[in-house]
Coordinates of C-alpha atoms and ligand atoms in Angstrom, one line a residue:
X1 CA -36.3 -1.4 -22.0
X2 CA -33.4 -3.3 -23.7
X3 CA -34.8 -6.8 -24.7
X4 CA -33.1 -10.0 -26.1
X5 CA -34.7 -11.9 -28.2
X6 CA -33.8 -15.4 -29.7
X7 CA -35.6 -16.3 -32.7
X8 CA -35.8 -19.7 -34.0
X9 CA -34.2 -20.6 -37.6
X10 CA -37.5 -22.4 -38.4
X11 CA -39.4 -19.1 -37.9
X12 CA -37.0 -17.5 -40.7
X13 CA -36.8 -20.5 -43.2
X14 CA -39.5 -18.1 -45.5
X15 CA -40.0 -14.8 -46.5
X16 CA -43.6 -14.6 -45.1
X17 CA -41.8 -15.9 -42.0
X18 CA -38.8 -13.6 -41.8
X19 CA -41.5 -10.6 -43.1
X20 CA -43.7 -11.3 -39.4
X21 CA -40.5 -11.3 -37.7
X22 CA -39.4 -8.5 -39.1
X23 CA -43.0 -6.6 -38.3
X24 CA -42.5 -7.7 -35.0
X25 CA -39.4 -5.8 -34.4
X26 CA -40.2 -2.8 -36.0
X27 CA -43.6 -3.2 -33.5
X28 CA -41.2 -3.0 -30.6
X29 CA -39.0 -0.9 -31.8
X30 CA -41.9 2.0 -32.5
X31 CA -42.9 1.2 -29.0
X32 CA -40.0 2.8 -27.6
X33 CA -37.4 -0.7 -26.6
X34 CA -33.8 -1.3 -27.9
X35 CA -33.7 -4.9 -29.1
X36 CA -30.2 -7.1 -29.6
X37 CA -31.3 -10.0 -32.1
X38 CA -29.7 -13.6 -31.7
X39 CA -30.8 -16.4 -34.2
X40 CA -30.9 -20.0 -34.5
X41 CA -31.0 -21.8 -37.8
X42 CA -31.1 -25.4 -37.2
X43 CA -33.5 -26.7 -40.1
X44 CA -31.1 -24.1 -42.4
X45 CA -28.1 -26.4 -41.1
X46 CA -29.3 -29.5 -41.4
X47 CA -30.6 -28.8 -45.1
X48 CA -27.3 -27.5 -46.6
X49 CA -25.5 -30.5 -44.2
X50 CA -27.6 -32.7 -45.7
X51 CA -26.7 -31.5 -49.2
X52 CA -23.4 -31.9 -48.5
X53 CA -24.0 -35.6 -47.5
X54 CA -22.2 -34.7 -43.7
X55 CA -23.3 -36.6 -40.9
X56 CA -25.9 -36.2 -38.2
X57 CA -25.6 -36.8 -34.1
X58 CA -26.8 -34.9 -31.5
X59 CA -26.3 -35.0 -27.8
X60 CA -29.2 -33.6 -25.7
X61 CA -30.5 -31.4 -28.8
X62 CA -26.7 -29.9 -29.9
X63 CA -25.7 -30.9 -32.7
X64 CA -22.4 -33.0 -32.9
X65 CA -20.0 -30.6 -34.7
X66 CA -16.8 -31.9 -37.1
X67 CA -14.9 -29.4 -38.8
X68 CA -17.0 -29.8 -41.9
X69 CA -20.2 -28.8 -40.0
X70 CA -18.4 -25.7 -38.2
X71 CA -17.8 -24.7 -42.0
X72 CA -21.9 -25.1 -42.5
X73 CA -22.4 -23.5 -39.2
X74 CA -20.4 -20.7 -40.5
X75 CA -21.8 -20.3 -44.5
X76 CA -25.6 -21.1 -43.3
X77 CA -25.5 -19.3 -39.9
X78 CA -23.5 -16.8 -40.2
X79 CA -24.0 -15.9 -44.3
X80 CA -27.5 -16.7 -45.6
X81 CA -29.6 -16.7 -42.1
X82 CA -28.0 -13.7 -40.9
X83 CA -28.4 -12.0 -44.1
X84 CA -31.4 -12.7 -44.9
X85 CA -33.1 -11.2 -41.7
X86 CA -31.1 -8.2 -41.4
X87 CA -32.6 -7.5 -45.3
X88 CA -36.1 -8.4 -43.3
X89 CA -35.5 -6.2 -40.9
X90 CA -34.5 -3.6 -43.3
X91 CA -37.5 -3.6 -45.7
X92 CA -40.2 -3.1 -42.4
X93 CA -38.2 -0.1 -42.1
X94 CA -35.8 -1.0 -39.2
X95 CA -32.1 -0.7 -39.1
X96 CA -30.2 -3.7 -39.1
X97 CA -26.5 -5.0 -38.9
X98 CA -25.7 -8.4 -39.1
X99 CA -22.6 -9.8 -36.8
X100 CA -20.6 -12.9 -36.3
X101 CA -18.5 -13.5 -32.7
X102 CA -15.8 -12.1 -34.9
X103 CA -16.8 -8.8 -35.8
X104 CA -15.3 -6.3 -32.9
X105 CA -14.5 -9.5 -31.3
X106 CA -18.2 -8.9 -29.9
X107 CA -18.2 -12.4 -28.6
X108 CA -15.3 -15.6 -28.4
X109 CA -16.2 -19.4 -28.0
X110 CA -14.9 -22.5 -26.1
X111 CA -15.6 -25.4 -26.4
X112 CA -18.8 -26.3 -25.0
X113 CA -17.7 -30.2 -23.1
X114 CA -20.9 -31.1 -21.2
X115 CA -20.4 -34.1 -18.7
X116 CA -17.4 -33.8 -20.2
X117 CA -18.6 -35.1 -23.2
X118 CA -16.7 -34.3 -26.7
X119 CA -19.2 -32.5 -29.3
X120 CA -16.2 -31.3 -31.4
X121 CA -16.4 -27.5 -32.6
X122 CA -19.9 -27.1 -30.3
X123 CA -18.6 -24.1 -28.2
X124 CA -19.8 -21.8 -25.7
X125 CA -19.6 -18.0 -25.0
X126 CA -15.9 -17.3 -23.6
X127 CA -16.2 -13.5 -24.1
X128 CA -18.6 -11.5 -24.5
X129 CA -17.2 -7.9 -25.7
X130 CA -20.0 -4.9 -25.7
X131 CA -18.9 -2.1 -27.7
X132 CA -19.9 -3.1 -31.3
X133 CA -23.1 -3.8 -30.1
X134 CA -23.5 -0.7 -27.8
X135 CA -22.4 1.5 -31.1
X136 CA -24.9 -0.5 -33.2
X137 CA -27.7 0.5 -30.3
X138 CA -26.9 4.0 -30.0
X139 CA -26.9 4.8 -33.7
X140 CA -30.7 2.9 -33.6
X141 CA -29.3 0.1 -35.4
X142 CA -30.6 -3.2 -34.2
X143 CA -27.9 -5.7 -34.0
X144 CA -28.6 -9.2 -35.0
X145 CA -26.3 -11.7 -33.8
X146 CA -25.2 -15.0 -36.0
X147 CA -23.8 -17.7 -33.2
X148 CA -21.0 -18.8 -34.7
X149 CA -17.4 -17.8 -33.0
X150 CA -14.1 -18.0 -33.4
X151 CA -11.9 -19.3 -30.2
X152 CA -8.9 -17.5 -29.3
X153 CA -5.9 -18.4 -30.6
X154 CA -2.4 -17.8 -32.1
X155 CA -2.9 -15.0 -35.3
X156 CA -3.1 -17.2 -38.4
X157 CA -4.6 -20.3 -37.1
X158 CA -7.2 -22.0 -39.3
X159 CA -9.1 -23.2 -36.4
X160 CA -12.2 -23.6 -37.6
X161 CA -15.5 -21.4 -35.9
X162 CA -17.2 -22.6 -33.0
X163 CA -21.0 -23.8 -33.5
X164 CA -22.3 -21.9 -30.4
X165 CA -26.4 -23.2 -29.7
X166 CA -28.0 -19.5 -30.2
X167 CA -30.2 -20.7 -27.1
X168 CA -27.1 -21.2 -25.2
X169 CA -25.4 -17.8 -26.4
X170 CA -28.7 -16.0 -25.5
X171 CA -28.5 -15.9 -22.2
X172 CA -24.6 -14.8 -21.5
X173 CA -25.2 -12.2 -24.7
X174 CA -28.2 -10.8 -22.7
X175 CA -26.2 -10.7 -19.1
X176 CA -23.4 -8.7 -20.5
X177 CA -25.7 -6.6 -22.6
X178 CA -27.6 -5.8 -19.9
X179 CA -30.9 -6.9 -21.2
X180 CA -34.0 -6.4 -19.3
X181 CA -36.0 -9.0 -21.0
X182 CA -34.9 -12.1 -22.2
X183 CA -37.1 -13.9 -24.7
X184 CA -36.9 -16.8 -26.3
X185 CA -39.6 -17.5 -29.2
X186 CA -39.7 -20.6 -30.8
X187 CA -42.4 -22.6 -32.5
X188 CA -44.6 -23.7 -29.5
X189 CA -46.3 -21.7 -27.4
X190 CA -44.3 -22.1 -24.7
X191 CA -43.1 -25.3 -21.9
X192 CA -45.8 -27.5 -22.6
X193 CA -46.3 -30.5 -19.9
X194 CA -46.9 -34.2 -21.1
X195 CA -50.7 -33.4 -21.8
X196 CA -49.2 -30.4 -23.9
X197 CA -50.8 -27.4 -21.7
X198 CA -49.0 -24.3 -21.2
X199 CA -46.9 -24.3 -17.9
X200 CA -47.0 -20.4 -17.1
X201 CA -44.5 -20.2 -14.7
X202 CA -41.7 -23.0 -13.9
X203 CA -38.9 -22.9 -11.1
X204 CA -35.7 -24.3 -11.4
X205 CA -37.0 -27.4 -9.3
X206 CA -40.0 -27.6 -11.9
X207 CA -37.6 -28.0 -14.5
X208 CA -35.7 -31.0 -13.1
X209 CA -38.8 -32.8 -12.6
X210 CA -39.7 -31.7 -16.2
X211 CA -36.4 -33.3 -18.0
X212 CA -35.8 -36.2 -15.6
X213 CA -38.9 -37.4 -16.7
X214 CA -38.4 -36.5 -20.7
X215 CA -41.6 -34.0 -20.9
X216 CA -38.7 -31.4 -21.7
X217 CA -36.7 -32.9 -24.3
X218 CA -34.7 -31.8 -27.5
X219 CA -34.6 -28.2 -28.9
X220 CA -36.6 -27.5 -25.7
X221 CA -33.5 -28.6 -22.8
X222 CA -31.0 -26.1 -24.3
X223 CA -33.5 -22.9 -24.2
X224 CA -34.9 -24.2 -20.3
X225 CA -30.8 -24.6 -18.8
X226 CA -30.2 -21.6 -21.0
X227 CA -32.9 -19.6 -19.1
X228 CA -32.7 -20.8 -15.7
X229 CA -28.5 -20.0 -15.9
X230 CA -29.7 -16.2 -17.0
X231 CA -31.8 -16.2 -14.3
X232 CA -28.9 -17.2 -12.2
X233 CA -26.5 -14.7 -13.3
X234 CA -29.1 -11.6 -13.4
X235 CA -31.7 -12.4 -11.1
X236 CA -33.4 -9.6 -12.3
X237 CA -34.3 -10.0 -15.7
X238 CA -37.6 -11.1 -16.9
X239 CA -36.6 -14.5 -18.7
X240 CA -39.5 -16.6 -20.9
X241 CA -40.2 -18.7 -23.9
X242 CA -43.0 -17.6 -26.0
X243 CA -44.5 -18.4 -29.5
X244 CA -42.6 -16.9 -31.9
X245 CA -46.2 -17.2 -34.6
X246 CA -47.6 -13.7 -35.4
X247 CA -46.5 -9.7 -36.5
X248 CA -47.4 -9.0 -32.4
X249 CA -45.1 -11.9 -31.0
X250 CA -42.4 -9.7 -29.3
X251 CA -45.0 -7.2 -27.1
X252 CA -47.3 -10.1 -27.3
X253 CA -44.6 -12.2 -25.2
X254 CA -44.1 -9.3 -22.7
X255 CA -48.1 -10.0 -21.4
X256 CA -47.9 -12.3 -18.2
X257 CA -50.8 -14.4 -20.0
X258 CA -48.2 -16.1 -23.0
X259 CA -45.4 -18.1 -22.8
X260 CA -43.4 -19.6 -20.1
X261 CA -42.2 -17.6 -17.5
X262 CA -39.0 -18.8 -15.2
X263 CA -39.1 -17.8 -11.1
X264 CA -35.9 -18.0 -9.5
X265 CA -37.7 -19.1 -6.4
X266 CA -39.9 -21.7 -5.9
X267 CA -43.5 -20.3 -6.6
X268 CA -46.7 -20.7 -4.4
X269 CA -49.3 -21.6 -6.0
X270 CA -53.0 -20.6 -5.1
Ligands
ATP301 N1 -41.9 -29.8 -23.0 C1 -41.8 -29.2 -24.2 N2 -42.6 -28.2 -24.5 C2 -42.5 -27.6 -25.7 N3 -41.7 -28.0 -26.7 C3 -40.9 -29.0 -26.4 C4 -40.9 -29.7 -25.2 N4 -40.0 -30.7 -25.2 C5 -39.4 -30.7 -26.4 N5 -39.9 -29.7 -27.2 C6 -39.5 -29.4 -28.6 O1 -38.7 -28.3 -28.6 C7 -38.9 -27.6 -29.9 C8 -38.3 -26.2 -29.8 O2 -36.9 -26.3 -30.0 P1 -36.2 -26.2 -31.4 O3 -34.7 -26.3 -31.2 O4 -36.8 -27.2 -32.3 O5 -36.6 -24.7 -31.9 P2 -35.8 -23.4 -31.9 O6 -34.8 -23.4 -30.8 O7 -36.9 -22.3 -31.7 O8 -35.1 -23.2 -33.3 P3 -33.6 -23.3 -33.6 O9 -33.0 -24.5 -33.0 O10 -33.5 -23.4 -35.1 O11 -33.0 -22.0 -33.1 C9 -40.4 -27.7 -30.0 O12 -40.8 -27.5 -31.4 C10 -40.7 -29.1 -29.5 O13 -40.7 -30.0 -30.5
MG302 MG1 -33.1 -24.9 -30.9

């Protein structure tokens, strides 16, 4: 199977934690599945941002993006995250290659203007372009994806790159890669419902209930429209959110029992 799997920044913030990761991967990768990496790297922004003494707003869990965050976007997301777990990857033995929107033009942003709303250089996939990738996957390489993009524009522009929420790029990446699986693993074991159980299975419905009464909030609303608009656009695929914790986490999320699964349909129950 070809999966996609979105890891969380704050799973990769330390070496134990990029090492698991890593394990995971190579786990998957022995088991006989071709895997297209994307990352987030939100705590990794907001420390260097900090730093820097920039500014913090976010609008329904994306952050606000001036031109001086697109430029931390780009150093943190695209330099030392990325990095970082394509040498991870490479020390539990699997080949790796790190890749902005830019390289092969593998993917182009917009801006991303929800409700209309003006989040400055917060874009969204325009393009998605398969052949870097596809070379990457034929030669075994596992390609792992930094969401930061350039927009398309006049040749010498100094347009800074588009801050792209890796949730949000997950799902269009995965559609025109063809993925199978879709996974998102982050640093809860799943949808949890305001007494913080495990939903198992949510339908589109399920998830409008869920954020018009603020159980799903945050981090979490990007990764649940994220899903259900994959879902959408390849009915098909398996889509969930699953803990990212532990070497096992990628077959691990695979098992009906873990995570949060999304139906397309509503679901009956019993
Ligand atoms: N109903 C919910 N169930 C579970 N988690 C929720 C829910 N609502 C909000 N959250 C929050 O969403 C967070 C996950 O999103 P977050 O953006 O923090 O992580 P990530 O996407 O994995 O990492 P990154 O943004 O760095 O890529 C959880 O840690 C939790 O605090
Ligand atoms: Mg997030």
């Amino acid at each position: 199977m070809r999966l996609l799997v979105k890891i969380g920044g704050a799973q990769l913030e330390t070496g134990p934690g990029r090492a698991a990761f890593a394990r995971a991967v190579a786990q998957t990768r022995a088991a006989g599945h071709e895997l297209i990496v994307v990352h987030g790297g939100g705590n990794q922004i907001r420390a260097l941002g900090r730093r820097l003494g920039l500014e913090e707003r976010y609008h329904e869990g994306l952050r606000i993006t001036d031109a001086d965050t697109a430029e931390v976007v780009l150093m943190v997301l695209g330099g030392s995250v990325n990095r970082r777990v394509v040498w991870a990857l490479e020390q539990a033995g699997v080949r790796a290659v790190g890749l902005s929107g830019a390289d092969g033009s593998s993917f182009l942003a917009t801006p991303h203007r929800p409700g209309g709303r003006d989040l400055g250089f917060v874009g969204k996939l325009e393009r998605v372009r398969p052949e870097l990738v596809e070379l990457l996957l034929g030669g075994g390489y596992v390609p792992v994806l930094a969401t930061t993009a350039p927009a398309p524009g006049p040749t010498g522009d100094d347009a800074p790159f588009y801050n792209v929420n890796a949730d949000m790029a997950a799902g269009p990446l995965g559609n025109a890669l063809g993925a199978d699986v879709l996974l998102f693993l982050t640093d809860v074991p799943g949808v949890l419902d305001g007494g913080g159980a495990l939903l198992r299975e949510l339908s589109p419905a399920d998830c409008e209930t869920l954020i018009a009464s603020g159980v799903i909030a945050g981090g979490m609303r990007p990764k649940i429209d994220a899903a259900l608009a994959a879902l959408r656009a390849a009915p098909d695929t398996t889509v969930k959110i699953a803990p990212a914790a532990g070497e096992g986490a990628i077959v691990a999320a695979l098992d009906p029992a873990v995570g949060t699964a999304f139906a397309r349909q509503e679901t009956t129950h019993g």
